[in-house]
Every structure is written in C-alpha cells, then in structure tokens.
Backbone as JSON Lines, residues from 0, in Angstrom:
{"i":0,"aa":"M","n":[-130.51,182.64,-61.33],"ca":[-129.37,182.16,-60.58],"c":[-128.47,183.33,-60.21]}
{"i":1,"aa":"I","n":[-128.16,183.45,-58.96],"ca":[-127.22,184.46,-58.51],"c":[-125.89,183.75,-58.26]}
{"i":2,"aa":"P","n":[-124.86,184.07,-59.05],"ca":[-123.6,183.34,-58.92],"c":[-122.77,183.79,-57.74]}
{"i":3,"aa":"H","n":[-121.8,182.98,-57.41],"ca":[-120.78,183.32,-56.44],"c":[-119.5,183.59,-57.24]}
{"i":4,"aa":"A","n":[-118.53,184.21,-56.62],"ca":[-117.29,184.55,-57.32],"c":[-116.65,183.31,-57.94]}
{"i":5,"aa":"G","n":[-116.75,182.16,-57.3],"ca":[-116.16,180.94,-57.82],"c":[-116.85,180.41,-59.07]}
{"i":6,"aa":"D","n":[-118.06,180.89,-59.37],"ca":[-118.79,180.45,-60.56],"c":[-118.31,181.16,-61.83]}
{"i":7,"aa":"L","n":[-117.57,182.24,-61.68],"ca":[-117.1,183.03,-62.83],"c":[-115.83,182.39,-63.37]}
{"i":8,"aa":"R","n":[-115.98,181.29,-64.1],"ca":[-114.84,180.49,-64.54],"c":[-114.37,180.79,-65.95]}
{"i":9,"aa":"E","n":[-115.16,181.48,-66.72],"ca":[-114.82,181.77,-68.11],"c":[-114.23,183.17,-68.22]}
{"i":10,"aa":"R","n":[-113.45,183.41,-69.25],"ca":[-112.88,184.74,-69.5],"c":[-113.42,185.23,-70.84]}
{"i":11,"aa":"V","n":[-114.1,186.38,-70.82],"ca":[-114.78,186.89,-72.0],"c":[-114.27,188.29,-72.34]}
{"i":12,"aa":"R","n":[-114.0,188.52,-73.62],"ca":[-113.62,189.85,-74.11],"c":[-114.84,190.47,-74.76]}
{"i":13,"aa":"F","n":[-115.14,191.7,-74.38],"ca":[-116.28,192.41,-74.95],"c":[-115.79,193.4,-75.99]}
{"i":14,"aa":"E","n":[-116.46,193.38,-77.15],"ca":[-116.06,194.22,-78.27],"c":[-117.23,195.07,-78.73]}
{"i":15,"aa":"A","n":[-116.96,196.35,-78.98],"ca":[-117.99,197.29,-79.44],"c":[-117.88,197.46,-80.95]}
{"i":16,"aa":"R","n":[-119.01,197.67,-81.58],"ca":[-119.04,197.9,-83.02],"c":[-118.49,199.29,-83.33]}
{"i":17,"aa":"I","n":[-117.64,199.37,-84.35],"ca":[-117.09,200.65,-84.77],"c":[-117.25,200.78,-86.27]}
{"i":18,"aa":"A","n":[-117.24,202.0,-86.74],"ca":[-117.22,202.28,-88.18],"c":[-115.93,203.01,-88.46]}
{"i":19,"aa":"A","n":[-115.19,202.54,-89.44],"ca":[-113.9,203.15,-89.76],"c":[-113.86,203.51,-91.24]}
{"i":20,"aa":"E","n":[-113.19,204.59,-91.55],"ca":[-113.01,205.02,-92.93],"c":[-111.7,204.46,-93.45]}
{"i":21,"aa":"D","n":[-111.66,204.09,-94.73],"ca":[-110.43,203.54,-95.29],"c":[-109.56,204.58,-95.99]}
{"i":22,"aa":"G","n":[-109.95,205.85,-95.94],"ca":[-109.16,206.91,-96.57],"c":[-109.57,207.19,-98.0]}
{"i":23,"aa":"F","n":[-110.45,206.37,-98.56],"ca":[-110.93,206.56,-99.92],"c":[-112.42,206.88,-99.95]}
{"i":24,"aa":"G","n":[-112.96,207.28,-98.83],"ca":[-114.38,207.61,-98.75],"c":[-115.28,206.44,-98.44]}
{"i":25,"aa":"N","n":[-114.71,205.28,-98.27],"ca":[-115.5,204.09,-97.94],"c":[-115.45,203.87,-96.43]}
{"i":26,"aa":"S","n":[-116.54,203.37,-95.91],"ca":[-116.55,203.03,-94.48],"c":[-116.76,201.53,-94.34]}
{"i":27,"aa":"R","n":[-116.18,200.99,-93.32],"ca":[-116.35,199.57,-93.03],"c":[-116.7,199.43,-91.56]}
{"i":28,"aa":"A","n":[-117.48,198.43,-91.27],"ca":[-117.87,198.16,-89.89],"c":[-116.97,197.07,-89.34]}
{"i":29,"aa":"G","n":[-116.67,197.17,-88.09],"ca":[-115.85,196.17,-87.43],"c":[-116.1,196.21,-85.94]}
{"i":30,"aa":"F","n":[-115.27,195.52,-85.2],"ca":[-115.38,195.5,-83.75],"c":[-114.05,195.85,-83.14]}
{"i":31,"aa":"E","n":[-114.12,196.53,-82.0],"ca":[-112.92,196.94,-81.27],"c":[-113.01,196.4,-79.85]}
{"i":32,"aa":"A","n":[-111.97,195.72,-79.4],"ca":[-111.95,195.17,-78.04],"c":[-111.96,196.31,-77.03]}
{"i":33,"aa":"R","n":[-112.83,196.2,-76.03],"ca":[-112.93,197.23,-74.99],"c":[-112.37,196.75,-73.65]}
{"i":34,"aa":"F","n":[-112.77,195.57,-73.2],"ca":[-112.3,195.06,-71.9],"c":[-112.63,193.58,-71.8]}
{"i":35,"aa":"S","n":[-112.03,192.92,-70.81],"ca":[-112.29,191.5,-70.53],"c":[-112.82,191.36,-69.11]}
{"i":36,"aa":"R","n":[-113.65,190.36,-68.91],"ca":[-114.2,190.09,-67.59],"c":[-114.35,188.58,-67.39]}
{"i":37,"aa":"A","n":[-114.36,188.18,-66.13],"ca":[-114.7,186.81,-65.78],"c":[-116.21,186.66,-65.89]}
{"i":38,"aa":"A","n":[-116.67,185.5,-66.35],"ca":[-118.1,185.3,-66.57],"c":[-118.51,183.87,-66.22]}
{"i":39,"aa":"A","n":[-119.79,183.71,-65.92],"ca":[-120.39,182.39,-65.76],"c":[-121.25,182.14,-66.99]}
{"i":40,"aa":"F","n":[-121.14,180.96,-67.59],"ca":[-121.94,180.58,-68.75],"c":[-123.03,179.62,-68.31]}
{"i":41,"aa":"L","n":[-124.25,179.87,-68.74],"ca":[-125.36,178.97,-68.49],"c":[-125.94,178.59,-69.84]}
{"i":42,"aa":"M","n":[-125.8,177.32,-70.22],"ca":[-126.35,176.87,-71.49],"c":[-127.86,176.72,-71.34]}
{"i":43,"aa":"K","n":[-128.57,177.06,-72.38],"ca":[-130.03,176.97,-72.34],"c":[-130.48,175.51,-72.38]}
{"i":44,"aa":"P","n":[-131.52,175.16,-71.63],"ca":[-132.03,173.79,-71.69],"c":[-132.72,173.52,-73.02]}
{"i":45,"aa":"G","n":[-133.06,172.27,-73.27],"ca":[-133.58,171.87,-74.58],"c":[-135.05,172.11,-74.81]}
{"i":46,"aa":"S","n":[-135.43,173.32,-75.15],"ca":[-136.8,173.57,-75.6],"c":[-136.84,173.38,-77.12]}
{"i":47,"aa":"E","n":[-138.02,173.4,-77.69],"ca":[-138.14,173.16,-79.13],"c":[-137.42,174.23,-79.94]}
{"i":48,"aa":"T","n":[-137.54,175.5,-79.55],"ca":[-136.86,176.56,-80.3],"c":[-135.35,176.49,-80.11]}
{"i":49,"aa":"V","n":[-134.91,176.1,-78.93],"ca":[-133.48,175.96,-78.7],"c":[-132.93,174.8,-79.52]}
{"i":50,"aa":"L","n":[-133.65,173.69,-79.59],"ca":[-133.21,172.56,-80.4],"c":[-133.15,172.95,-81.87]}
{"i":51,"aa":"A","n":[-134.09,173.73,-82.35],"ca":[-134.08,174.19,-83.73],"c":[-132.88,175.1,-83.97]}
{"i":52,"aa":"A","n":[-132.56,175.94,-83.01],"ca":[-131.41,176.83,-83.15],"c":[-130.12,176.02,-83.21]}
{"i":53,"aa":"R","n":[-130.03,174.96,-82.42],"ca":[-128.83,174.13,-82.44],"c":[-128.63,173.45,-83.79]}
{"i":54,"aa":"L","n":[-129.74,173.09,-84.44],"ca":[-129.64,172.5,-85.77],"c":[-129.06,173.49,-86.77]}
{"i":55,"aa":"Q","n":[-129.21,174.77,-86.48],"ca":[-128.65,175.81,-87.34],"c":[-127.29,176.27,-86.82]}
{"i":56,"aa":"S","n":[-126.67,175.51,-85.96],"ca":[-125.36,175.81,-85.36],"c":[-125.39,177.1,-84.55]}
{"i":57,"aa":"Q","n":[-126.48,177.34,-83.85],"ca":[-126.59,178.5,-82.98],"c":[-126.9,178.01,-81.57]}
{"i":58,"aa":"Q","n":[-126.0,178.28,-80.64],"ca":[-126.17,177.84,-79.27],"c":[-126.56,179.02,-78.39]}
{"i":59,"aa":"P","n":[-127.8,179.06,-77.87],"ca":[-128.17,180.13,-76.93],"c":[-127.42,179.96,-75.61]}
{"i":60,"aa":"V","n":[-126.89,181.05,-75.09],"ca":[-126.1,181.04,-73.86],"c":[-126.49,182.25,-73.03]}
{"i":61,"aa":"T","n":[-126.59,182.06,-71.73],"ca":[-126.75,183.18,-70.81],"c":[-125.41,183.38,-70.12]}
{"i":62,"aa":"M","n":[-124.89,184.6,-70.17],"ca":[-123.63,184.93,-69.49],"c":[-123.96,185.85,-68.33]}
{"i":63,"aa":"I","n":[-123.26,185.66,-67.23],"ca":[-123.42,186.54,-66.09],"c":[-122.05,187.11,-65.74]}
{"i":64,"aa":"V","n":[-121.97,188.43,-65.66],"ca":[-120.73,189.13,-65.29],"c":[-121.05,190.11,-64.18]}
{"i":65,"aa":"R","n":[-120.03,190.54,-63.48],"ca":[-120.23,191.56,-62.45],"c":[-120.61,192.88,-63.1]}
{"i":66,"aa":"L","n":[-121.53,193.59,-62.48],"ca":[-121.95,194.9,-62.97],"c":[-120.98,195.95,-62.46]}
{"i":67,"aa":"D","n":[-120.37,196.68,-63.38],"ca":[-119.45,197.75,-63.03],"c":[-119.57,198.85,-64.1]}
{"i":68,"aa":"P","n":[-118.86,199.95,-63.97],"ca":[-119.0,201.03,-64.97],"c":[-118.71,200.59,-66.4]}
{"i":69,"aa":"D","n":[-117.78,199.66,-66.6],"ca":[-117.5,199.18,-67.95],"c":[-118.63,198.3,-68.49]}
{"i":70,"aa":"T","n":[-119.07,197.33,-67.69],"ca":[-120.08,196.41,-68.19],"c":[-121.44,197.08,-68.37]}
{"i":71,"aa":"R","n":[-121.68,198.21,-67.71],"ca":[-122.94,198.95,-67.93],"c":[-123.07,199.48,-69.35]}
{"i":72,"aa":"Q","n":[-121.94,199.6,-70.05],"ca":[-121.95,200.13,-71.42],"c":[-122.39,199.09,-72.45]}
{"i":73,"aa":"I","n":[-122.42,197.81,-72.08],"ca":[-122.72,196.75,-73.04],"c":[-124.15,196.87,-73.53]}
{"i":74,"aa":"T","n":[-124.3,196.81,-74.86],"ca":[-125.62,196.85,-75.51],"c":[-125.68,195.7,-76.52]}
{"i":75,"aa":"P","n":[-126.84,195.46,-77.13],"ca":[-126.92,194.44,-78.18],"c":[-126.08,194.76,-79.43]}
{"i":76,"aa":"E","n":[-125.53,195.95,-79.52],"ca":[-124.63,196.28,-80.62],"c":[-123.24,195.67,-80.42]}
{"i":77,"aa":"W","n":[-122.95,195.21,-79.23],"ca":[-121.65,194.64,-78.9],"c":[-121.65,193.14,-79.17]}
{"i":78,"aa":"R","n":[-120.48,192.53,-79.02],"ca":[-120.37,191.08,-79.06],"c":[-119.4,190.63,-77.98]}
{"i":79,"aa":"A","n":[-119.49,189.35,-77.64],"ca":[-118.61,188.76,-76.64],"c":[-117.78,187.67,-77.3]}
{"i":80,"aa":"V","n":[-116.52,187.56,-76.92],"ca":[-115.63,186.54,-77.47],"c":[-115.03,185.77,-76.3]}
{"i":81,"aa":"D","n":[-115.22,184.46,-76.31],"ca":[-114.63,183.6,-75.29],"c":[-113.13,183.59,-75.55]}
{"i":82,"aa":"E","n":[-112.34,184.07,-74.59],"ca":[-110.9,184.19,-74.8],"c":[-110.18,182.85,-74.87]}
{"i":83,"aa":"R","n":[-110.76,181.8,-74.33],"ca":[-110.12,180.49,-74.38],"c":[-110.4,179.75,-75.68]}
{"i":84,"aa":"S","n":[-111.66,179.75,-76.1],"ca":[-112.04,178.98,-77.28],"c":[-112.1,179.82,-78.55]}
{"i":85,"aa":"G","n":[-112.23,181.14,-78.41],"ca":[-112.36,182.0,-79.58],"c":[-113.77,182.08,-80.12]}
{"i":86,"aa":"K","n":[-114.74,181.43,-79.48],"ca":[-116.13,181.47,-79.94],"c":[-116.68,182.89,-79.81]}
{"i":87,"aa":"V","n":[-117.44,183.29,-80.82],"ca":[-118.03,184.63,-80.84],"c":[-119.51,184.51,-80.53]}
{"i":88,"aa":"Y","n":[-119.99,185.4,-79.65],"ca":[-121.38,185.41,-79.23],"c":[-122.01,186.76,-79.56]}
{"i":89,"aa":"A","n":[-123.13,186.74,-80.26],"ca":[-123.9,187.95,-80.5],"c":[-124.74,188.22,-79.25]}
{"i":90,"aa":"I","n":[-124.68,189.43,-78.74],"ca":[-125.44,189.79,-77.54],"c":[-126.82,190.24,-77.97]}
{"i":91,"aa":"R","n":[-127.84,189.6,-77.44],"ca":[-129.23,189.95,-77.77],"c":[-129.88,190.84,-76.71]}
{"i":92,"aa":"A","n":[-129.47,190.71,-75.46],"ca":[-130.03,191.53,-74.38],"c":[-129.02,191.6,-73.25]}
{"i":93,"aa":"A","n":[-129.0,192.73,-72.55],"ca":[-128.13,192.94,-71.39],"c":[-128.94,193.65,-70.32]}
{"i":94,"aa":"E","n":[-129.19,192.97,-69.21],"ca":[-130.04,193.52,-68.15],"c":[-129.52,193.16,-66.77]}
{"i":95,"aa":"D","n":[-129.81,194.03,-65.81],"ca":[-129.58,193.76,-64.39],"c":[-130.82,193.01,-63.9]}
{"i":96,"aa":"M","n":[-130.84,191.69,-64.07],"ca":[-132.04,190.9,-63.83],"c":[-132.48,190.86,-62.36]}
{"i":97,"aa":"D","n":[-131.55,190.87,-61.43],"ca":[-131.96,190.79,-60.02],"c":[-132.19,192.17,-59.41]}
{"i":98,"aa":"R","n":[-131.93,193.23,-60.16],"ca":[-132.15,194.63,-59.74],"c":[-131.4,195.0,-58.46]}
{"i":99,"aa":"R","n":[-130.26,194.34,-58.23],"ca":[-129.45,194.66,-57.05],"c":[-128.17,195.39,-57.43]}
{"i":100,"aa":"R","n":[-127.97,195.64,-58.72],"ca":[-126.78,196.32,-59.23],"c":[-125.5,195.57,-58.89]}
{"i":101,"aa":"Q","n":[-125.58,194.24,-58.93],"ca":[-124.39,193.41,-58.68],"c":[-123.99,192.61,-59.9]}
{"i":102,"aa":"W","n":[-124.97,192.12,-60.67],"ca":[-124.71,191.23,-61.78],"c":[-125.4,191.72,-63.04]}
{"i":103,"aa":"L","n":[-124.75,191.52,-64.17],"ca":[-125.34,191.83,-65.47],"c":[-125.58,190.5,-66.18]}
{"i":104,"aa":"T","n":[-126.8,190.28,-66.64],"ca":[-127.16,189.06,-67.34],"c":[-127.22,189.37,-68.83]}
{"i":105,"aa":"L","n":[-126.48,188.59,-69.62],"ca":[-126.43,188.78,-71.06],"c":[-127.03,187.56,-71.75]}
{"i":106,"aa":"V","n":[-128.0,187.79,-72.6],"ca":[-128.57,186.71,-73.41],"c":[-127.84,186.76,-74.74]}
{"i":107,"aa":"C","n":[-127.17,185.66,-75.08],"ca":[-126.29,185.63,-76.26],"c":[-126.6,184.43,-77.14]}
{"i":108,"aa":"I","n":[-126.17,184.53,-78.39],"ca":[-126.29,183.44,-79.34],"c":[-124.91,183.17,-79.94]}
{"i":109,"aa":"E","n":[-124.44,181.95,-79.79],"ca":[-123.15,181.58,-80.41],"c":[-123.39,181.19,-81.85]}
{"i":110,"aa":"G","n":[-122.47,181.58,-82.71],"ca":[-122.56,181.17,-84.1],"c":[-123.43,182.04,-84.97]}
{"i":111,"aa":"E","n":[-124.06,183.05,-84.39],"ca":[-124.89,183.97,-85.17],"c":[-124.08,185.22,-85.44]}
{"i":112,"aa":"P","n":[-124.14,185.76,-86.64],"ca":[-123.39,186.98,-86.91],"c":[-123.8,188.11,-85.97]}
{"i":113,"aa":"A","n":[-122.83,188.81,-85.45],"ca":[-123.11,189.89,-84.5],"c":[-123.47,191.17,-85.24]}
C-alpha cells in the first residue's frame, strides 16, 4: 500500500537504544527520544501465527512513515511509541519497500520488549 498524506493519521515518537553509565562503573540500557513523525498504521490480518501472537498480547503492526534523513537512521535496535496511546512497539524491520525513496515501512510488534 502506498499511502497518501491524509493516511498519516498517527503520531509516533522514535527512540534509539542508548547505554549510560551511572558513575559507579555500572552501565544501564535505555532509550532516548530522537524525533516524531506522522505515520499510517496497518494492523496485520488474522493468520494463524498472528492469532497466536495476539493470545500472547503481541499485536503485529506495519507502520509507514515518510523517508527522510532522520527516518533512514531507524534500525531494529530502535523502538516506536504511539504518542497518543503510549503503546510501545518493538521494530523488527525497516525497509524502503517500494524502492522509490518516498516511504519507509516498519514491521513492528506491540507489547513485545524492545
């Protein structure tokens, strides 16, 4: 699906994984907000594996955002947070699926630790 600007109805914050030191020689992993973008959400249809994932409180979602210098940095090490609902999505893949350098397609899982 190639979206139109009007299809980008959701607001998503993208966060990158960081490692921080606590000053005592210990390191902790966390996430740091990098930027927000408008996105289109496409819920996955009901296949057997998707239904099994839903039973485990994991909702597969495809997100589509405009491809720009910021969104090109997104990798599976990042996570997405829906700014309206606060739901956290682990990013599993990020690709320019139509190869036109206009849209970035993100395959995500809601409810799975990032």
